[in-house]
PDB file of C-alpha atoms in Angstrom:
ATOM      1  CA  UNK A  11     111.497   3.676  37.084  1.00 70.00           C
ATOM      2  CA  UNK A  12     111.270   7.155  38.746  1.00 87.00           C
ATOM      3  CA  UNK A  13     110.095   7.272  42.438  1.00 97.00           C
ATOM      4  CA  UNK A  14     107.831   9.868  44.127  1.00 98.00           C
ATOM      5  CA  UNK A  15     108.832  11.420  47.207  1.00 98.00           C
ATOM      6  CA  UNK A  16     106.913  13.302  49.460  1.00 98.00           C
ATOM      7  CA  UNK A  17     108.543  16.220  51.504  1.00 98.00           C
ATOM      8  CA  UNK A  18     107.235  17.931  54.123  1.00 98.00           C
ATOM      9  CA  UNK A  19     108.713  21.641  54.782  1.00 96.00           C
ATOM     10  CA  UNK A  20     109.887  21.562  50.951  1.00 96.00           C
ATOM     11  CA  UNK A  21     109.377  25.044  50.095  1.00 95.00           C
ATOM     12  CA  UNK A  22     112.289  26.673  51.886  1.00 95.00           C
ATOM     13  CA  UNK A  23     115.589  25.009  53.476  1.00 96.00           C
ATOM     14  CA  UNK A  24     116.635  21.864  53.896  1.00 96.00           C
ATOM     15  CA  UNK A  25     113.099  20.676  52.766  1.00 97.00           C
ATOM     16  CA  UNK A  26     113.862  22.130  49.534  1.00 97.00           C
ATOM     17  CA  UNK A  27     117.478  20.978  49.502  1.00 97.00           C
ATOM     18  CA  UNK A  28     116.038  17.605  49.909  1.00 98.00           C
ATOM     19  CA  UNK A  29     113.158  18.189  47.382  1.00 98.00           C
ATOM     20  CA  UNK A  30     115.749  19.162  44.461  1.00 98.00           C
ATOM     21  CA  UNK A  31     118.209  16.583  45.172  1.00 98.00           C
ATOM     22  CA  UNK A  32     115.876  13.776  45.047  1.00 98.00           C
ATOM     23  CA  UNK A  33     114.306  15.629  41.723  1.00 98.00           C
ATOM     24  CA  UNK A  34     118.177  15.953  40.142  1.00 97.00           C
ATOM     25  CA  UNK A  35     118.009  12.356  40.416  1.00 96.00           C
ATOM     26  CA  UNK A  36     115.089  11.595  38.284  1.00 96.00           C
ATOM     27  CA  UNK A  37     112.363  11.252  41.465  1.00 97.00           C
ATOM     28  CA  UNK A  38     109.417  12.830  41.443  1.00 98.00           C
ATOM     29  CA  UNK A  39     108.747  14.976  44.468  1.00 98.00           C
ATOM     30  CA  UNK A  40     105.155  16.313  46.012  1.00 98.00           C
ATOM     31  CA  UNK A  41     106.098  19.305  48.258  1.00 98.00           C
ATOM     32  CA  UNK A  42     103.757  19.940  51.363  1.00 98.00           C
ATOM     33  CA  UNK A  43     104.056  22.854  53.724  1.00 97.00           C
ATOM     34  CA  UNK A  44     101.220  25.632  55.350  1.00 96.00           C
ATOM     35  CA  UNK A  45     102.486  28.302  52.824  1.00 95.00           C
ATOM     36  CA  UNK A  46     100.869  28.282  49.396  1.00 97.00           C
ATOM     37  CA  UNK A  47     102.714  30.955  47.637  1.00 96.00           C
ATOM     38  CA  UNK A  48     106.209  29.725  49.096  1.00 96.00           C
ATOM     39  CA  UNK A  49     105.606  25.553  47.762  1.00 98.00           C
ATOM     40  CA  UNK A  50     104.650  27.124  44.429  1.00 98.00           C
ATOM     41  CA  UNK A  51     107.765  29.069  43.969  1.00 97.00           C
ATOM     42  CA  UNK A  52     109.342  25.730  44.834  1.00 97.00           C
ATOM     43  CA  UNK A  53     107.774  23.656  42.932  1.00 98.00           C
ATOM     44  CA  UNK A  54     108.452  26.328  39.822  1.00 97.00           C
ATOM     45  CA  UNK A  55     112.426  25.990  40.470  1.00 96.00           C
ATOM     46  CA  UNK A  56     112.344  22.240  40.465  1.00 97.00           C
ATOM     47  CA  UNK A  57     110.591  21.946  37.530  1.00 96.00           C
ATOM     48  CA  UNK A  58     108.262  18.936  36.323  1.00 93.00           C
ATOM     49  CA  UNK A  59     109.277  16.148  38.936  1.00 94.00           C
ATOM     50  CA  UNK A  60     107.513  18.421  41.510  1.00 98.00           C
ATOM     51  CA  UNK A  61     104.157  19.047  42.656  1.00 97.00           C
ATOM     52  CA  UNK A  62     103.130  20.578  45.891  1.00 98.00           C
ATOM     53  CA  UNK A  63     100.063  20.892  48.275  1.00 98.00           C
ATOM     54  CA  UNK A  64      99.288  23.275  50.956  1.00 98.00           C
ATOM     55  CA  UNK A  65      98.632  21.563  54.096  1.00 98.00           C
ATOM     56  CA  UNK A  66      98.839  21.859  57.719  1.00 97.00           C
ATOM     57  CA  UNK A  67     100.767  18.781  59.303  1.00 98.00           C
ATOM     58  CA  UNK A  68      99.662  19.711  62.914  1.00 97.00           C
ATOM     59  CA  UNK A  69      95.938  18.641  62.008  1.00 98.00           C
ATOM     60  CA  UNK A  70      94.528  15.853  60.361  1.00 98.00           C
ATOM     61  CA  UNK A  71      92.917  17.396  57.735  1.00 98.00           C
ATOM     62  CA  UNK A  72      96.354  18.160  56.841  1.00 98.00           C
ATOM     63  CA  UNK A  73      97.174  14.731  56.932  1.00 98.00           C
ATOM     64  CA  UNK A  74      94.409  13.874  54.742  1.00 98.00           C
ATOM     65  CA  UNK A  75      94.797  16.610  52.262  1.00 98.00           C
ATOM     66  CA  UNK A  76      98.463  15.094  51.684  1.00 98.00           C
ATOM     67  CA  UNK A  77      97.205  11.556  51.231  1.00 98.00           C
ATOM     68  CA  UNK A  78      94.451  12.583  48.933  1.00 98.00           C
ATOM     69  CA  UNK A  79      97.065  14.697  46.404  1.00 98.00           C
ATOM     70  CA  UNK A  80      99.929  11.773  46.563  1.00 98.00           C
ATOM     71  CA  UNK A  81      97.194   9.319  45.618  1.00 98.00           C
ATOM     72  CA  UNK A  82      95.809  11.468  42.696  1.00 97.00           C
ATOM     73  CA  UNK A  83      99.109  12.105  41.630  1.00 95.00           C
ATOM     74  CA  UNK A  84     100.974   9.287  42.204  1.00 97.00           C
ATOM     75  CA  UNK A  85      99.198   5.941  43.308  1.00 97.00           C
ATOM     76  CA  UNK A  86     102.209   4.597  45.701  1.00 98.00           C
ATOM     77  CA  UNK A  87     104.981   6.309  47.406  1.00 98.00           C
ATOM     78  CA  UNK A  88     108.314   5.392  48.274  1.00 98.00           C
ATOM     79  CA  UNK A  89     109.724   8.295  50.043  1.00 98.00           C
ATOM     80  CA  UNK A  90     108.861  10.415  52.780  1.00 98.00           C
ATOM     81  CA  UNK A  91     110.615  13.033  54.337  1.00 98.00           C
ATOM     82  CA  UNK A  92     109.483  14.604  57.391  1.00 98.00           C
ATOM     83  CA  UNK A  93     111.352  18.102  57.375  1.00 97.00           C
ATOM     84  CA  UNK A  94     108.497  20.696  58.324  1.00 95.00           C
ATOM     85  CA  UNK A  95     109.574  21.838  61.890  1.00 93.00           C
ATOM     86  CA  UNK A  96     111.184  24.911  63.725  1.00 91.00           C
ATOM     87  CA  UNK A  97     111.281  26.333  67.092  1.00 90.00           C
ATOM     88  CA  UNK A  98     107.935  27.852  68.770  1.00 86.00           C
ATOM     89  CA  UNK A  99     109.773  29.602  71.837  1.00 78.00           C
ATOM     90  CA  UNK A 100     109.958  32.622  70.185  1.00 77.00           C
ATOM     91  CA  UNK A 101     106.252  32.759  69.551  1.00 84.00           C
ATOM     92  CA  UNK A 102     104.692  32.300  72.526  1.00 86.00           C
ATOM     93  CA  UNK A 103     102.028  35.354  73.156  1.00 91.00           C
ATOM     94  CA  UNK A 104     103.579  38.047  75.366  1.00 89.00           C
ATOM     95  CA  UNK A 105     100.460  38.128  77.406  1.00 92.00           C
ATOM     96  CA  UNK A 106     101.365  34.499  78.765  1.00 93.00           C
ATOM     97  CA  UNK A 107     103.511  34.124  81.718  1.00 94.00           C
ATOM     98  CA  UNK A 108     104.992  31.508  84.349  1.00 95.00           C
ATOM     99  CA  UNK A 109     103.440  27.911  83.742  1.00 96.00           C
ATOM    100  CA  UNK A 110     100.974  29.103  81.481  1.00 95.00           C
ATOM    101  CA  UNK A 111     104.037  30.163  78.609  1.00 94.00           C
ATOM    102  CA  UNK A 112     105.903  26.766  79.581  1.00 94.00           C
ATOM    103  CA  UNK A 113     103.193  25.302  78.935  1.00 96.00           C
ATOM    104  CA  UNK A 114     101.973  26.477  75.727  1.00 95.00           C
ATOM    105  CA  UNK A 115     105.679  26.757  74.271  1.00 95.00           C
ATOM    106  CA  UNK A 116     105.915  22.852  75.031  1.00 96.00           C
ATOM    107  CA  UNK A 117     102.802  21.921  73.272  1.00 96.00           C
ATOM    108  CA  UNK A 118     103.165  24.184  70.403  1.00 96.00           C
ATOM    109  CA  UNK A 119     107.192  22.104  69.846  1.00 96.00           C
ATOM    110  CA  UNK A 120     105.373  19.233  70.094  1.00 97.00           C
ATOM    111  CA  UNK A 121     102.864  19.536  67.686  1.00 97.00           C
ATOM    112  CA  UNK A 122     104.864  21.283  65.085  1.00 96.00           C
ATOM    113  CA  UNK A 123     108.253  18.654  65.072  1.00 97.00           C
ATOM    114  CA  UNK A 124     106.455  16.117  66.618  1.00 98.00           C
ATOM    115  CA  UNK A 125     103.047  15.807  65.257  1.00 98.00           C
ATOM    116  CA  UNK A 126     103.591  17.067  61.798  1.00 98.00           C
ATOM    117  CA  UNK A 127     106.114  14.119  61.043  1.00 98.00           C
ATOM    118  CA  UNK A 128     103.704  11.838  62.887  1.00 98.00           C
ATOM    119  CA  UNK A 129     101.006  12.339  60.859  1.00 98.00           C
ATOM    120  CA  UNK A 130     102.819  12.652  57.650  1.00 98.00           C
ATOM    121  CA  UNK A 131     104.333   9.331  58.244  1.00 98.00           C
ATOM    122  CA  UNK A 132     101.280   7.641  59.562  1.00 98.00           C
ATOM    123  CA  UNK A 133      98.796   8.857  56.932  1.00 98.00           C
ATOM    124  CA  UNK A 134     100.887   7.992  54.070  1.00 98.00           C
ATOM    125  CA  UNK A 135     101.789   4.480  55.508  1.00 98.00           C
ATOM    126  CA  UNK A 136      98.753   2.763  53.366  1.00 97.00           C
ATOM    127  CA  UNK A 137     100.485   3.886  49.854  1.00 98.00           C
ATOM    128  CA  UNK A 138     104.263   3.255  51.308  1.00 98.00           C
ATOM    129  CA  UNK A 139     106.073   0.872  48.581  1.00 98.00           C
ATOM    130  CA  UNK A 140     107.880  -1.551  49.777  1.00 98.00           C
ATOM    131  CA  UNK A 141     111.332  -0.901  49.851  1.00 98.00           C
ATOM    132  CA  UNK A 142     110.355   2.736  51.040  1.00 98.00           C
ATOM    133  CA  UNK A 143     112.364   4.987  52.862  1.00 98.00           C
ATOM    134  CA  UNK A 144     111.260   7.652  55.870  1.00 99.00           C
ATOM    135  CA  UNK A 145     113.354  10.038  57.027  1.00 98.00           C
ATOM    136  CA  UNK A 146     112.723  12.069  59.978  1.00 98.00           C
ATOM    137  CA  UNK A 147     114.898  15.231  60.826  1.00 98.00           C
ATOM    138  CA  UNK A 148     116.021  15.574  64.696  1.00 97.00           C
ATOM    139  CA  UNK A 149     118.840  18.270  65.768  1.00 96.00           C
ATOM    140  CA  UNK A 150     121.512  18.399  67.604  1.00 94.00           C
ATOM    141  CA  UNK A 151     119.651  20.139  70.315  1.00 93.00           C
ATOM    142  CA  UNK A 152     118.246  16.576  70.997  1.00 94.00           C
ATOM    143  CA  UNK A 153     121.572  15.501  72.574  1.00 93.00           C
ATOM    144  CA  UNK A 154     122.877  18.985  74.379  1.00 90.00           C
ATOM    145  CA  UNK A 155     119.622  20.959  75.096  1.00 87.00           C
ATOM    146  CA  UNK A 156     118.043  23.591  73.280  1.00 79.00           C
ATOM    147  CA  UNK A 157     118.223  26.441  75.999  1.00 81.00           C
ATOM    148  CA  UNK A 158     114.186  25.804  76.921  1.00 81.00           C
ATOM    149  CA  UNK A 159     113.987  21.967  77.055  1.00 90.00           C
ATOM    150  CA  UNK A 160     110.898  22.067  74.723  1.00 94.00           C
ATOM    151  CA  UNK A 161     112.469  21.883  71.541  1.00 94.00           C
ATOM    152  CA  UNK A 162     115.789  19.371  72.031  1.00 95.00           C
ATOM    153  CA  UNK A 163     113.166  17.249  73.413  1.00 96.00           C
ATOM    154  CA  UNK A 164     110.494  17.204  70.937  1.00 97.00           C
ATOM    155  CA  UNK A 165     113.466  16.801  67.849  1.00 97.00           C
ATOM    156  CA  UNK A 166     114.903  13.607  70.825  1.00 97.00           C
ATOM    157  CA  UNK A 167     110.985  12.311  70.235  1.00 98.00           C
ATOM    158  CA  UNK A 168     111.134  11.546  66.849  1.00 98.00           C
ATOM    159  CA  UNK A 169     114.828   9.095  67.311  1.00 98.00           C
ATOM    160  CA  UNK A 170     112.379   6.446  68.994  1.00 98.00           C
ATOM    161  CA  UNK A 171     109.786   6.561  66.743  1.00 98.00           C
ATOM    162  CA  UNK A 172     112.266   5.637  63.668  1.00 98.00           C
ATOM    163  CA  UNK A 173     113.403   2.477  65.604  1.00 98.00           C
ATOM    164  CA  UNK A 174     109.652   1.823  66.243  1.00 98.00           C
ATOM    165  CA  UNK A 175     109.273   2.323  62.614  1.00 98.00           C
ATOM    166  CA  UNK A 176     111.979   0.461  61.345  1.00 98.00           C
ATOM    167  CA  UNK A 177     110.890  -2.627  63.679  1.00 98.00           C
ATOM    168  CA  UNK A 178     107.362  -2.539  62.449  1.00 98.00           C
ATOM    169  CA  UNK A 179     108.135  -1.937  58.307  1.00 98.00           C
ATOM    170  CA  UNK A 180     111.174  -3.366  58.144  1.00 98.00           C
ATOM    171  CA  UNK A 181     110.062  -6.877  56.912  1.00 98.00           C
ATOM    172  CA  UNK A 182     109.284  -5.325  54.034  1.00 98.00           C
ATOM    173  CA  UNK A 183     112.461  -3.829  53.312  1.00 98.00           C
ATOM    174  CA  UNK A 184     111.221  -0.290  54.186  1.00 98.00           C
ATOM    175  CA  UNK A 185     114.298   2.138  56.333  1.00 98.00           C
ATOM    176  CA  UNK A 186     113.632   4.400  58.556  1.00 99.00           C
ATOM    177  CA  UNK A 187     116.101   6.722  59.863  1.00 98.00           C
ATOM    178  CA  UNK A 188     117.123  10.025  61.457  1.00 98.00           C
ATOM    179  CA  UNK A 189     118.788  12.978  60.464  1.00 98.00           C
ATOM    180  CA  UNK A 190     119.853  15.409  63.104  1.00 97.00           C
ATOM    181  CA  UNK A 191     121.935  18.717  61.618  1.00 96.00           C
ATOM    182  CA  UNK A 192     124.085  20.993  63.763  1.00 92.00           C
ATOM    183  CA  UNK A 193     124.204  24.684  62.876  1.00 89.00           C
ATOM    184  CA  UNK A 194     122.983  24.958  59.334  1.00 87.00           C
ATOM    185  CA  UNK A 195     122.460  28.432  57.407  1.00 87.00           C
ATOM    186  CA  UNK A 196     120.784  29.297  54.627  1.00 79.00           C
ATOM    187  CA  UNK A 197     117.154  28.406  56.236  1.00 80.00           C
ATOM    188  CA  UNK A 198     114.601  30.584  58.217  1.00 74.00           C
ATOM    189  CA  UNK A 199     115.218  28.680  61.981  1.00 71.00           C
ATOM    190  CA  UNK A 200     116.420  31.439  63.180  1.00 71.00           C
ATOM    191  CA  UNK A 201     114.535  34.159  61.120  1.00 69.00           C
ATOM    192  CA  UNK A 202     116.791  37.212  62.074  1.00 73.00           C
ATOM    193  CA  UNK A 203     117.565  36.210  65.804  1.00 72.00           C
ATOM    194  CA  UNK A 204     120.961  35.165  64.748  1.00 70.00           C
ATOM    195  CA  UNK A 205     123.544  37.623  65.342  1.00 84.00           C
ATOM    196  CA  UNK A 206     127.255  37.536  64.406  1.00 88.00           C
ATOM    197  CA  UNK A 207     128.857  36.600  67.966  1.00 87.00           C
ATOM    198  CA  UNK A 208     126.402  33.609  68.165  1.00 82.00           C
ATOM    199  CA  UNK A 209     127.600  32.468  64.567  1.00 87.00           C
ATOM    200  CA  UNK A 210     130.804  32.543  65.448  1.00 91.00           C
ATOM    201  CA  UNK A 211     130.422  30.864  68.476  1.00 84.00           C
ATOM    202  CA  UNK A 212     128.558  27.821  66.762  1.00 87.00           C
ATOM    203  CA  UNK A 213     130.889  27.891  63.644  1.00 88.00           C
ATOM    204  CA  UNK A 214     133.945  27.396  66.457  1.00 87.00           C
ATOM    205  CA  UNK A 215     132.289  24.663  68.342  1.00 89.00           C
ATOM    206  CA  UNK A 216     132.824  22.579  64.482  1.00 90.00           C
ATOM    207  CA  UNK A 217     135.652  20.751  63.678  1.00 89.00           C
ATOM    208  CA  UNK A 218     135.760  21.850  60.218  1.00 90.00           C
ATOM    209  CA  UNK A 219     134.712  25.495  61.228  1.00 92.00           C
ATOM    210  CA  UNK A 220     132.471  26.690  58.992  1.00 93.00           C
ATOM    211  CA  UNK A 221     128.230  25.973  59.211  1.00 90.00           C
ATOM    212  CA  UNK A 222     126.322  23.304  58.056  1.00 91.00           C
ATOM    213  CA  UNK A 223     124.310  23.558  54.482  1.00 95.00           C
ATOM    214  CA  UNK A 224     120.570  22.794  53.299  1.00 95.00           C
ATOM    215  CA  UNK A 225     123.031  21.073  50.554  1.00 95.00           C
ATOM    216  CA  UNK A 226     125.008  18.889  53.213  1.00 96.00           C
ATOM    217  CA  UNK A 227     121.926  17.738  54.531  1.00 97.00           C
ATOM    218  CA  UNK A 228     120.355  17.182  51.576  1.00 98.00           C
ATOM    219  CA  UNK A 229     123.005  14.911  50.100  1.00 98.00           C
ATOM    220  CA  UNK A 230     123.100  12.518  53.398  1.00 98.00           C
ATOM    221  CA  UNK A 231     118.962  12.597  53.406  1.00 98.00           C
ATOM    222  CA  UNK A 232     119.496  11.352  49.077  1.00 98.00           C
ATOM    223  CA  UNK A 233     121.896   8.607  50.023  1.00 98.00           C
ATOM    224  CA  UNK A 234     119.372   7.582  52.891  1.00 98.00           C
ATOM    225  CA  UNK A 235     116.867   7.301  50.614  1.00 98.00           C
ATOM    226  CA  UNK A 236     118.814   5.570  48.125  1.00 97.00           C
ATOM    227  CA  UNK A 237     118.637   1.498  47.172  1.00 96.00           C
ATOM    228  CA  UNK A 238     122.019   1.341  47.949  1.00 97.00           C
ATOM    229  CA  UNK A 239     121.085   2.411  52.056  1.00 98.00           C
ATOM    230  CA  UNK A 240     118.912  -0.684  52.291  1.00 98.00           C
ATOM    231  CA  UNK A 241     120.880  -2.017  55.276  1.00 98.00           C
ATOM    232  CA  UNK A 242     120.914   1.448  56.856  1.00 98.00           C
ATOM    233  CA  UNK A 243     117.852   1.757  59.413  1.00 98.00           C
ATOM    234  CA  UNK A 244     116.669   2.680  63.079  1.00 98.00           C
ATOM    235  CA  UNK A 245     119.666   5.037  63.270  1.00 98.00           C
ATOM    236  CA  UNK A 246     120.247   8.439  64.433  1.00 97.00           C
ATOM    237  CA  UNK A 247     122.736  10.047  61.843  1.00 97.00           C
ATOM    238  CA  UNK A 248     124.447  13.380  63.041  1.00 95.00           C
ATOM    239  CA  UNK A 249     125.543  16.444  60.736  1.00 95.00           C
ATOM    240  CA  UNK A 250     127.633  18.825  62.507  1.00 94.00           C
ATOM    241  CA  UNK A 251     130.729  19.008  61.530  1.00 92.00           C
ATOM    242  CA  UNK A 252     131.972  17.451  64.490  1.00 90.00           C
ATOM    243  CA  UNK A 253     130.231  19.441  67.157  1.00 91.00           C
ATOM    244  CA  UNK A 254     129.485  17.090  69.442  1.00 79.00           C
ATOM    245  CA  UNK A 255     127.244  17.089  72.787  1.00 58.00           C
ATOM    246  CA  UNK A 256     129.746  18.303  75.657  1.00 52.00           C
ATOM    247  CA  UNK A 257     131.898  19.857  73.483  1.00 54.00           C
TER     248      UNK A 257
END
């Protein structure tokens, strides 16, 4: 019997990746993100396993929205997949300075890697199957820094709350793990900030030298989710082709 998955960020990246591997498997797959237009193109090039809603994960409404479409559409769950997330540091508005940008730039992490798995997980917890998998996505910033402190530490936030997770569901057989990717093209995390030297540099810091894949990802996050990972929970699983904190 086909599953439904829910994936948040699953109109572009490794939220897509995700989305169409669990869909080439037979699942079927509700797509959430804040951009319309982008899930809908999505949701067109996976075909008729997916379905998507716009929501915003930061807010509760969002959270609600979510809940109401996987229940409509699906009854029970048995996947989620908490991939929305990115790096606010960027963003902050150029008229804030000192304190008042460290400040903002901290909260703003927080709520978009922190809170937007937090209340995708949460909210869907009353139509979780047993025998459901959650999969939260960390990075490897969480273990060497992410230049600004706020992001490493709001992706480190979310390795706790899978061992929480996995203590409190796992009596009924439900896994909950983490996923954190090194350098991985082919997404918009570093919209056009990423210049050739830096590439290098993180492509040289692999063991395998060359960059991580929505695809690589993807394929660890399917296997996760898979019956066959039932033994698998409460762990941090790394993708980085060897580039290791301290490195």
């Amino acid at each position: 019997m086909a599953r439904t998955a829910v994936v948040s960020g699953g109109g572009t990246g490794i939220g897509l990746a995700v989305a169409e591997r669990l869909a080439a498997a037979g699942d079927d797959v509700i797509l959430t993100g804040r951009r319309e237009d982008v899930l809908a193109d999505a949701a067109s090039r996976i075909g008729e396993h997916a379905s998507y809603v716009a929501a915003d994960l930061e807010t509760l409404e969002g959270a609600a929205a979510v809940l109401q479409h996987a229940s409509e559409h699906a009854g029970r769950i048995d996947v989620i997949a908490a991939a929305a997330g990115g790096n606010t540091a960027a963003k902050a508005p150029a008229d804030l300075q000192g304190l008042e940008r460290v400040s903002w730039v901290w909260n703003a992490n927080l709520r978009l890697n922190v809170m937007t798995a937090v209340h995708l997980v949460e909210g869907l917890k009353p139509i979780l199957n047993d025998g459901g998998r959650i999969l939260l996505f960390s990075s490897i910033a969480a273990y060497r820094g992410s230049g600004t402190g706020s992001y490493g530490a709001s992706k480190a936030a979310l390795h706790p709350y899978a061992i929480d997770l996995s203590s409190e569901l796992g009596s009924r057989g439900i896994t909950a793990n983490v996923i954190a990717p090194g350098y991985t093209e082919d997404t918009e995390f570093f919209g056009t900030s990423m210049t050739e030297e830096r590439r290098t540099m993180l492509i040289g810091q692999t063991d395998n030298k060359r960059p991580g894949t929505p695809g690589d990802i993807a394929a660890l996050a399917a296997w996760l989710a898979s019956p066959e990972a039932g033994h698998v929970t409460a762990q941090i699983i790394q993708s980085n082709g060897g580039a290791l904190a301290g490195r």
